[in-house]
Amino acid sequence: MAIKDILIHVDNTKACARRMELATRLAVRHEAHLVALFARAFGNLPNLSSGHTREIDKQREESKARFEELARVNGLSAEFRVAECQSSVDLVTDNVLINARHVDLVILGQHDEDQADGSVPPDLAESVVLAGGRPVLVVPYAGKFEKVGERALVAWNGSRESVRAVNDAIPLLVDAKRVSVLALNPSDGGRIHGDLPSADICLHLSRHGIRAEAQMLSARDIDAGDMLLSCVADDSADLLVMGAYGQPRFREMVLGGATRQILKQMTVPVLMSH
């Protein structure tokens, strides 16, 4: 169980440079091949002119130069791919999905409404998480994240999605200084969680060399997303691991409430699996 190839989506947002640096550090740490995919649409952009097209070309070349320099300095096996989707923003999602299915980890940016220009679908992360079949590390647009996985919080409820997320996260957790596995509002009488919620999954992690602490929190009058974000802050966590809940329906992503809230309000990188 190892991360040997990573895909990062590259765009023209201010946060992309920091996302590239994070992806580079992870690739170095795991000795992984790093693929950067510059994917954006032109057809949905208003008032597209030759000057605008030249600006997009400039952004692409600047992104490529930055990525190739990071790869060179760090001695990485890397490649820069381009998918310019002239007609539809939906093709951006399709291209990311095609490339995502051949790697161990996908790194995407959180949607930033203030930076949105119609070139990247606002639900790109949701779409790739639910339809890509690979774990997705979503990086907040605000903040700089030097370390990911040193202090991790795992959201655990015994579901299929939760199981996938925990096991997909193992390569990121093996060197962690602290891993907390949090069972939120467990109330199944031991049917899913066992006698001590999250204890069994902590034992599973221990067999992979991960020392994890079982935690339980009951607060039914507080939204699950708010609870998770609060626990991330209380633990000074630098990574949240959780299952993503929802269904892809045509071009609309129907998400569970906590998943949607975390994607909108995340404060640290979030590893999601579906």
mmCIF file of C-alpha atoms in Angstrom:
data_model
loop_
_atom_site.group_PDB
_atom_site.id
_atom_site.type_symbol
_atom_site.label_atom_id
_atom_site.label_comp_id
_atom_site.label_asym_id
_atom_site.label_seq_id
_atom_site.Cartn_x
_atom_site.Cartn_y
_atom_site.Cartn_z
ATOM 1 C CA MET A 1 0.000 0.000 0.000
ATOM 2 C CA ALA A 2 1.919 3.017 -1.274
ATOM 3 C CA ILE A 3 1.507 6.248 -3.217
ATOM 4 C CA LYS A 4 3.522 5.925 -6.409
ATOM 5 C CA ASP A 5 1.808 8.434 -8.702
ATOM 6 C CA ILE A 6 0.012 11.688 -7.928
ATOM 7 C CA LEU A 7 -2.156 13.930 -10.101
ATOM 8 C CA ILE A 8 -2.517 17.627 -9.349
ATOM 9 C CA HIS A 9 -4.990 19.887 -11.137
ATOM 10 C CA VAL A 10 -3.367 23.150 -12.186
ATOM 11 C CA ASP A 11 -5.247 26.363 -12.958
ATOM 12 C CA ASN A 12 -4.628 30.105 -12.875
ATOM 13 C CA THR A 13 -5.804 30.811 -9.313
ATOM 14 C CA LYS A 14 -3.555 32.434 -6.719
ATOM 15 C CA ALA A 15 -3.720 29.316 -4.541
ATOM 16 C CA CYS A 16 -2.377 27.026 -7.263
ATOM 17 C CA ALA A 17 1.297 27.789 -6.605
ATOM 18 C CA ARG A 18 0.933 26.734 -2.956
ATOM 19 C CA ARG A 19 -0.967 23.625 -4.052
ATOM 20 C CA MET A 20 1.869 22.741 -6.424
ATOM 21 C CA GLU A 21 4.410 23.102 -3.627
ATOM 22 C CA LEU A 22 2.366 20.800 -1.385
ATOM 23 C CA ALA A 23 2.055 18.216 -4.172
ATOM 24 C CA THR A 24 5.797 18.388 -4.745
ATOM 25 C CA ARG A 25 6.540 17.756 -1.065
ATOM 26 C CA LEU A 26 4.216 14.745 -1.050
ATOM 27 C CA ALA A 27 5.774 13.356 -4.229
ATOM 28 C CA VAL A 28 9.255 13.700 -2.720
ATOM 29 C CA ARG A 29 8.128 12.081 0.524
ATOM 30 C CA HIS A 30 6.597 9.082 -1.255
ATOM 31 C CA GLU A 31 9.073 8.907 -4.161
ATOM 32 C CA ALA A 32 6.072 9.233 -6.458
ATOM 33 C CA HIS A 33 5.698 10.284 -10.083
ATOM 34 C CA LEU A 34 3.928 13.656 -10.211
ATOM 35 C CA VAL A 35 1.535 14.603 -13.019
ATOM 36 C CA ALA A 36 0.321 18.192 -13.350
ATOM 37 C CA LEU A 37 -2.818 18.650 -15.450
ATOM 38 C CA PHE A 38 -3.542 22.180 -16.660
ATOM 39 C CA ALA A 39 -7.251 21.936 -17.440
ATOM 40 C CA ARG A 40 -9.629 24.834 -17.969
ATOM 41 C CA ALA A 41 -12.416 25.830 -20.338
ATOM 42 C CA PHE A 42 -12.554 28.714 -22.777
ATOM 43 C CA GLY A 43 -16.089 28.423 -24.130
ATOM 44 C CA ASN A 44 -17.827 29.558 -20.925
ATOM 45 C CA LEU A 45 -15.707 32.663 -20.494
ATOM 46 C CA PRO A 46 -17.422 35.987 -21.326
ATOM 47 C CA ASN A 47 -15.934 38.342 -23.922
ATOM 48 C CA LEU A 48 -13.187 35.966 -24.974
ATOM 49 C CA SER A 49 -10.777 37.904 -27.192
ATOM 50 C CA SER A 50 -7.400 37.277 -28.765
ATOM 51 C CA GLY A 51 -5.864 39.266 -25.919
ATOM 52 C CA HIS A 52 -7.635 37.082 -23.392
ATOM 53 C CA THR A 53 -6.428 33.979 -25.210
ATOM 54 C CA ARG A 54 -2.846 35.255 -25.086
ATOM 55 C CA GLU A 55 -3.216 35.824 -21.348
ATOM 56 C CA ILE A 56 -4.402 32.230 -20.893
ATOM 57 C CA ASP A 57 -1.432 30.993 -22.923
ATOM 58 C CA LYS A 58 0.851 33.051 -20.695
ATOM 59 C CA GLN A 59 -0.715 31.597 -17.540
ATOM 60 C CA ARG A 60 -0.292 28.069 -18.874
ATOM 61 C CA GLU A 61 3.366 28.607 -19.722
ATOM 62 C CA GLU A 62 4.047 30.246 -16.350
ATOM 63 C CA SER A 63 2.410 27.310 -14.574
ATOM 64 C CA LYS A 64 4.433 24.860 -16.639
ATOM 65 C CA ALA A 65 7.692 26.677 -15.929
ATOM 66 C CA ARG A 66 6.958 26.820 -12.185
ATOM 67 C CA PHE A 67 6.058 23.130 -12.082
ATOM 68 C CA GLU A 68 9.075 22.005 -14.080
ATOM 69 C CA GLU A 69 11.382 24.058 -11.863
ATOM 70 C CA LEU A 70 9.905 22.480 -8.721
ATOM 71 C CA ALA A 71 10.358 19.041 -10.253
ATOM 72 C CA ARG A 72 13.949 19.796 -11.304
ATOM 73 C CA VAL A 73 15.025 21.216 -7.940
ATOM 74 C CA ASN A 74 13.504 18.255 -6.088
ATOM 75 C CA GLY A 75 14.713 15.590 -8.508
ATOM 76 C CA LEU A 76 11.186 14.397 -9.266
ATOM 77 C CA SER A 77 9.876 12.168 -11.991
ATOM 78 C CA ALA A 78 7.207 14.495 -13.377
ATOM 79 C CA GLU A 79 5.195 15.540 -16.408
ATOM 80 C CA PHE A 80 2.995 18.496 -17.338
ATOM 81 C CA ARG A 81 -0.184 17.769 -19.309
ATOM 82 C CA VAL A 82 -2.555 20.240 -20.950
ATOM 83 C CA ALA A 83 -6.294 19.786 -21.524
ATOM 84 C CA GLU A 84 -7.732 22.976 -22.983
ATOM 85 C CA CYS A 85 -11.474 22.413 -23.190
ATOM 86 C CA GLN A 86 -12.615 24.920 -25.769
ATOM 87 C CA SER A 87 -16.349 24.254 -25.737
ATOM 88 C CA SER A 88 -17.566 23.320 -22.265
ATOM 89 C CA VAL A 89 -16.525 23.647 -18.647
ATOM 90 C CA ASP A 90 -17.921 20.134 -18.106
ATOM 91 C CA LEU A 91 -15.067 18.791 -20.228
ATOM 92 C CA VAL A 92 -12.655 19.992 -17.546
ATOM 93 C CA THR A 93 -14.224 17.519 -15.132
ATOM 94 C CA ASP A 94 -14.125 14.769 -17.762
ATOM 95 C CA ASN A 95 -10.415 15.334 -18.400
ATOM 96 C CA VAL A 96 -9.546 15.356 -14.715
ATOM 97 C CA LEU A 97 -11.534 12.138 -14.220
ATOM 98 C CA ILE A 98 -9.778 10.413 -17.121
ATOM 99 C CA ASN A 99 -6.369 11.271 -15.702
ATOM 100 C CA ALA A 100 -7.397 10.562 -12.095
ATOM 101 C CA ARG A 101 -8.192 6.924 -12.756
ATOM 102 C CA HIS A 102 -4.551 6.064 -13.389
ATOM 103 C CA VAL A 103 -2.960 7.446 -10.213
ATOM 104 C CA ASP A 104 -2.897 6.678 -6.495
ATOM 105 C CA LEU A 105 -3.802 10.168 -5.256
ATOM 106 C CA VAL A 106 -5.504 13.232 -6.736
ATOM 107 C CA ILE A 107 -4.834 16.746 -5.435
ATOM 108 C CA LEU A 108 -7.420 19.443 -6.151
ATOM 109 C CA GLY A 109 -8.066 22.953 -4.904
ATOM 110 C CA GLN A 110 -11.076 24.101 -2.916
ATOM 111 C CA HIS A 111 -13.411 26.243 -5.013
ATOM 112 C CA ASP A 112 -12.806 29.958 -4.419
ATOM 113 C CA GLU A 113 -15.823 32.023 -5.417
ATOM 114 C CA ASP A 114 -13.760 35.227 -5.429
ATOM 115 C CA GLN A 115 -11.346 33.771 -7.992
ATOM 116 C CA ALA A 116 -13.960 32.027 -10.149
ATOM 117 C CA ASP A 117 -14.021 33.049 -13.813
ATOM 118 C CA GLY A 118 -16.077 30.205 -15.300
ATOM 119 C CA SER A 119 -13.049 28.293 -16.568
ATOM 120 C CA VAL A 120 -13.230 25.539 -13.928
ATOM 121 C CA PRO A 121 -16.487 23.977 -12.666
ATOM 122 C CA PRO A 122 -17.291 24.963 -9.074
ATOM 123 C CA ASP A 123 -18.113 21.337 -8.239
ATOM 124 C CA LEU A 124 -14.896 19.858 -9.640
ATOM 125 C CA ALA A 125 -13.780 18.425 -6.295
ATOM 126 C CA GLU A 126 -17.199 16.886 -5.594
ATOM 127 C CA SER A 127 -17.347 15.342 -9.056
ATOM 128 C CA VAL A 128 -13.901 13.781 -8.865
ATOM 129 C CA VAL A 129 -14.423 12.489 -5.324
ATOM 130 C CA LEU A 130 -17.740 10.835 -6.186
ATOM 131 C CA ALA A 131 -16.948 9.563 -9.686
ATOM 132 C CA GLY A 132 -13.168 9.164 -9.869
ATOM 133 C CA GLY A 133 -12.694 6.095 -7.712
ATOM 134 C CA ARG A 134 -9.503 7.514 -6.208
ATOM 135 C CA PRO A 135 -8.768 9.323 -2.936
ATOM 136 C CA VAL A 136 -8.802 13.090 -3.363
ATOM 137 C CA LEU A 137 -6.816 15.537 -1.261
ATOM 138 C CA VAL A 138 -8.659 18.860 -1.389
ATOM 139 C CA VAL A 139 -6.475 21.831 -0.448
ATOM 140 C CA PRO A 140 -8.027 25.034 0.957
ATOM 141 C CA TYR A 141 -7.563 28.168 -1.128
ATOM 142 C CA ALA A 142 -6.585 30.116 2.008
ATOM 143 C CA GLY A 143 -3.501 29.285 4.037
ATOM 144 C CA LYS A 144 -0.137 27.657 3.500
ATOM 145 C CA PHE A 145 0.334 24.041 4.495
ATOM 146 C CA GLU A 146 3.957 23.084 5.067
ATOM 147 C CA LYS A 147 3.055 19.719 6.578
ATOM 148 C CA VAL A 148 0.162 17.387 5.844
ATOM 149 C CA GLY A 149 -0.488 14.350 7.995
ATOM 150 C CA GLU A 150 1.741 15.132 10.963
ATOM 151 C CA ARG A 151 -1.350 15.612 13.149
ATOM 152 C CA ALA A 152 -4.362 13.940 11.542
ATOM 153 C CA LEU A 153 -8.012 13.721 12.512
ATOM 154 C CA VAL A 154 -9.974 10.805 11.055
ATOM 155 C CA ALA A 155 -13.785 11.033 10.981
ATOM 156 C CA TRP A 156 -15.130 7.524 11.551
ATOM 157 C CA ASN A 157 -18.692 6.183 11.371
ATOM 158 C CA GLY A 158 -18.158 2.617 10.164
ATOM 159 C CA SER A 159 -19.633 3.232 6.705
ATOM 160 C CA ARG A 160 -18.190 1.974 3.416
ATOM 161 C CA GLU A 161 -17.040 5.501 2.574
ATOM 162 C CA SER A 162 -15.382 5.871 5.951
ATOM 163 C CA VAL A 163 -13.575 2.541 5.564
ATOM 164 C CA ARG A 164 -12.297 3.591 2.139
ATOM 165 C CA ALA A 165 -11.055 6.923 3.457
ATOM 166 C CA VAL A 166 -9.178 5.426 6.413
ATOM 167 C CA ASN A 167 -7.412 2.818 4.305
ATOM 168 C CA ASP A 168 -6.652 5.266 1.489
ATOM 169 C CA ALA A 169 -5.068 7.549 4.093
ATOM 170 C CA ILE A 170 -2.673 4.945 5.527
ATOM 171 C CA PRO A 171 0.331 6.059 3.404
ATOM 172 C CA LEU A 172 -0.196 9.623 4.656
ATOM 173 C CA LEU A 173 -0.535 8.538 8.290
ATOM 174 C CA VAL A 174 2.409 6.177 8.785
ATOM 175 C CA ASP A 175 4.776 8.988 9.816
ATOM 176 C CA ALA A 176 2.206 10.998 11.784
ATOM 177 C CA LYS A 177 3.050 12.213 15.269
ATOM 178 C CA ARG A 178 -0.612 12.082 16.268
ATOM 179 C CA VAL A 179 -3.659 10.381 14.740
ATOM 180 C CA SER A 180 -7.078 10.777 16.348
ATOM 181 C CA VAL A 181 -9.969 8.614 15.140
ATOM 182 C CA LEU A 182 -13.224 10.317 16.038
ATOM 183 C CA ALA A 183 -16.597 8.571 16.178
ATOM 184 C CA LEU A 184 -19.366 11.165 15.974
ATOM 185 C CA ASN A 185 -22.643 10.429 17.742
ATOM 186 C CA PRO A 186 -22.312 6.608 17.678
ATOM 187 C CA SER A 187 -25.643 4.992 18.553
ATOM 188 C CA ASP A 188 -25.800 1.551 16.929
ATOM 189 C CA GLY A 189 -25.534 -0.514 20.104
ATOM 190 C CA GLY A 190 -22.234 -1.993 18.955
ATOM 191 C CA ARG A 191 -23.543 -3.292 15.612
ATOM 192 C CA ILE A 192 -21.215 -1.124 13.492
ATOM 193 C CA HIS A 193 -18.821 0.495 15.915
ATOM 194 C CA GLY A 194 -18.251 -2.364 18.349
ATOM 195 C CA ASP A 195 -18.269 -1.999 22.100
ATOM 196 C CA LEU A 196 -15.859 0.947 22.021
ATOM 197 C CA PRO A 197 -16.466 3.210 19.000
ATOM 198 C CA SER A 198 -13.397 3.577 16.730
ATOM 199 C CA ALA A 199 -11.260 1.207 18.862
ATOM 200 C CA ASP A 200 -11.287 -1.590 16.270
ATOM 201 C CA ILE A 201 -10.217 0.671 13.419
ATOM 202 C CA CYS A 202 -7.431 2.038 15.631
ATOM 203 C CA LEU A 203 -6.254 -1.548 16.152
ATOM 204 C CA HIS A 204 -6.290 -2.051 12.383
ATOM 205 C CA LEU A 205 -4.172 1.084 11.938
ATOM 206 C CA SER A 206 -1.741 -0.109 14.604
ATOM 207 C CA ARG A 207 -0.976 -3.166 12.478
ATOM 208 C CA HIS A 208 0.229 -0.737 9.812
ATOM 209 C CA GLY A 209 2.530 0.933 12.319
ATOM 210 C CA ILE A 210 0.163 3.836 13.004
ATOM 211 C CA ARG A 211 -0.473 4.737 16.610
ATOM 212 C CA ALA A 212 -4.026 6.090 16.683
ATOM 213 C CA GLU A 213 -6.145 7.344 19.554
ATOM 214 C CA ALA A 214 -9.829 6.400 19.714
ATOM 215 C CA GLN A 215 -12.178 9.278 20.490
ATOM 216 C CA MET A 216 -15.937 9.612 20.747
ATOM 217 C CA LEU A 217 -18.064 12.747 20.686
ATOM 218 C CA SER A 218 -21.807 12.996 21.186
ATOM 219 C CA ALA A 219 -23.467 16.332 20.493
ATOM 220 C CA ARG A 220 -26.627 15.811 18.497
ATOM 221 C CA ASP A 221 -27.665 19.433 18.643
ATOM 222 C CA ILE A 222 -24.564 20.490 16.678
ATOM 223 C CA ASP A 223 -24.128 20.017 12.919
ATOM 224 C CA ALA A 224 -21.657 17.241 12.041
ATOM 225 C CA GLY A 225 -19.631 19.524 9.781
ATOM 226 C CA ASP A 226 -19.317 22.140 12.527
ATOM 227 C CA MET A 227 -18.254 19.438 14.974
ATOM 228 C CA LEU A 228 -15.520 18.193 12.658
ATOM 229 C CA LEU A 229 -14.165 21.673 11.987
ATOM 230 C CA SER A 230 -14.174 22.420 15.699
ATOM 231 C CA CYS A 231 -12.292 19.194 16.457
ATOM 232 C CA VAL A 232 -9.749 19.972 13.727
ATOM 233 C CA ALA A 233 -9.047 23.288 15.449
ATOM 234 C CA ASP A 234 -8.963 21.779 18.950
ATOM 235 C CA ASP A 235 -6.500 19.067 17.836
ATOM 236 C CA SER A 236 -4.371 21.504 15.810
ATOM 237 C CA ALA A 237 -4.771 18.949 13.034
ATOM 238 C CA ASP A 238 -3.106 19.518 9.667
ATOM 239 C CA LEU A 239 -5.165 16.842 7.861
ATOM 240 C CA LEU A 240 -8.792 15.721 8.021
ATOM 241 C CA VAL A 241 -9.656 12.262 6.678
ATOM 242 C CA MET A 242 -13.296 11.483 5.937
ATOM 243 C CA GLY A 243 -15.656 9.600 3.691
ATOM 244 C CA ALA A 244 -17.533 11.622 1.077
ATOM 245 C CA TYR A 245 -21.248 10.977 0.908
ATOM 246 C CA GLY A 246 -23.426 11.626 -2.107
ATOM 247 C CA GLN A 247 -24.473 10.518 -5.574
ATOM 248 C CA PRO A 248 -23.423 11.788 -9.000
ATOM 249 C CA ARG A 249 -26.591 12.450 -11.028
ATOM 250 C CA PHE A 250 -25.905 13.484 -14.584
ATOM 251 C CA ARG A 251 -23.957 16.759 -14.178
ATOM 252 C CA GLU A 252 -25.235 17.490 -10.674
ATOM 253 C CA MET A 253 -23.492 16.318 -7.541
ATOM 254 C CA VAL A 254 -25.960 15.534 -4.762
ATOM 255 C CA LEU A 255 -23.847 15.670 -1.619
ATOM 256 C CA GLY A 256 -24.425 14.813 1.995
ATOM 257 C CA GLY A 257 -24.645 17.799 4.317
ATOM 258 C CA ALA A 258 -21.367 17.330 6.196
ATOM 259 C CA THR A 259 -19.440 16.650 2.980
ATOM 260 C CA ARG A 260 -20.807 19.808 1.382
ATOM 261 C CA GLN A 261 -20.061 21.914 4.439
ATOM 262 C CA ILE A 262 -16.488 20.689 4.799
ATOM 263 C CA LEU A 263 -15.777 21.402 1.129
ATOM 264 C CA LYS A 264 -17.050 24.959 1.588
ATOM 265 C CA GLN A 265 -15.518 25.747 4.978
ATOM 266 C CA MET A 266 -12.381 23.587 5.249
ATOM 267 C CA THR A 267 -9.432 25.058 7.115
ATOM 268 C CA VAL A 268 -6.894 22.266 6.483
ATOM 269 C CA PRO A 269 -6.365 19.818 3.607
ATOM 270 C CA VAL A 270 -9.033 17.111 3.547
ATOM 271 C CA LEU A 271 -8.557 13.589 2.204
ATOM 272 C CA MET A 272 -11.897 12.328 0.904
ATOM 273 C CA SER A 273 -12.857 8.927 -0.473
ATOM 274 C CA HIS A 274 -16.151 7.614 -1.797
#
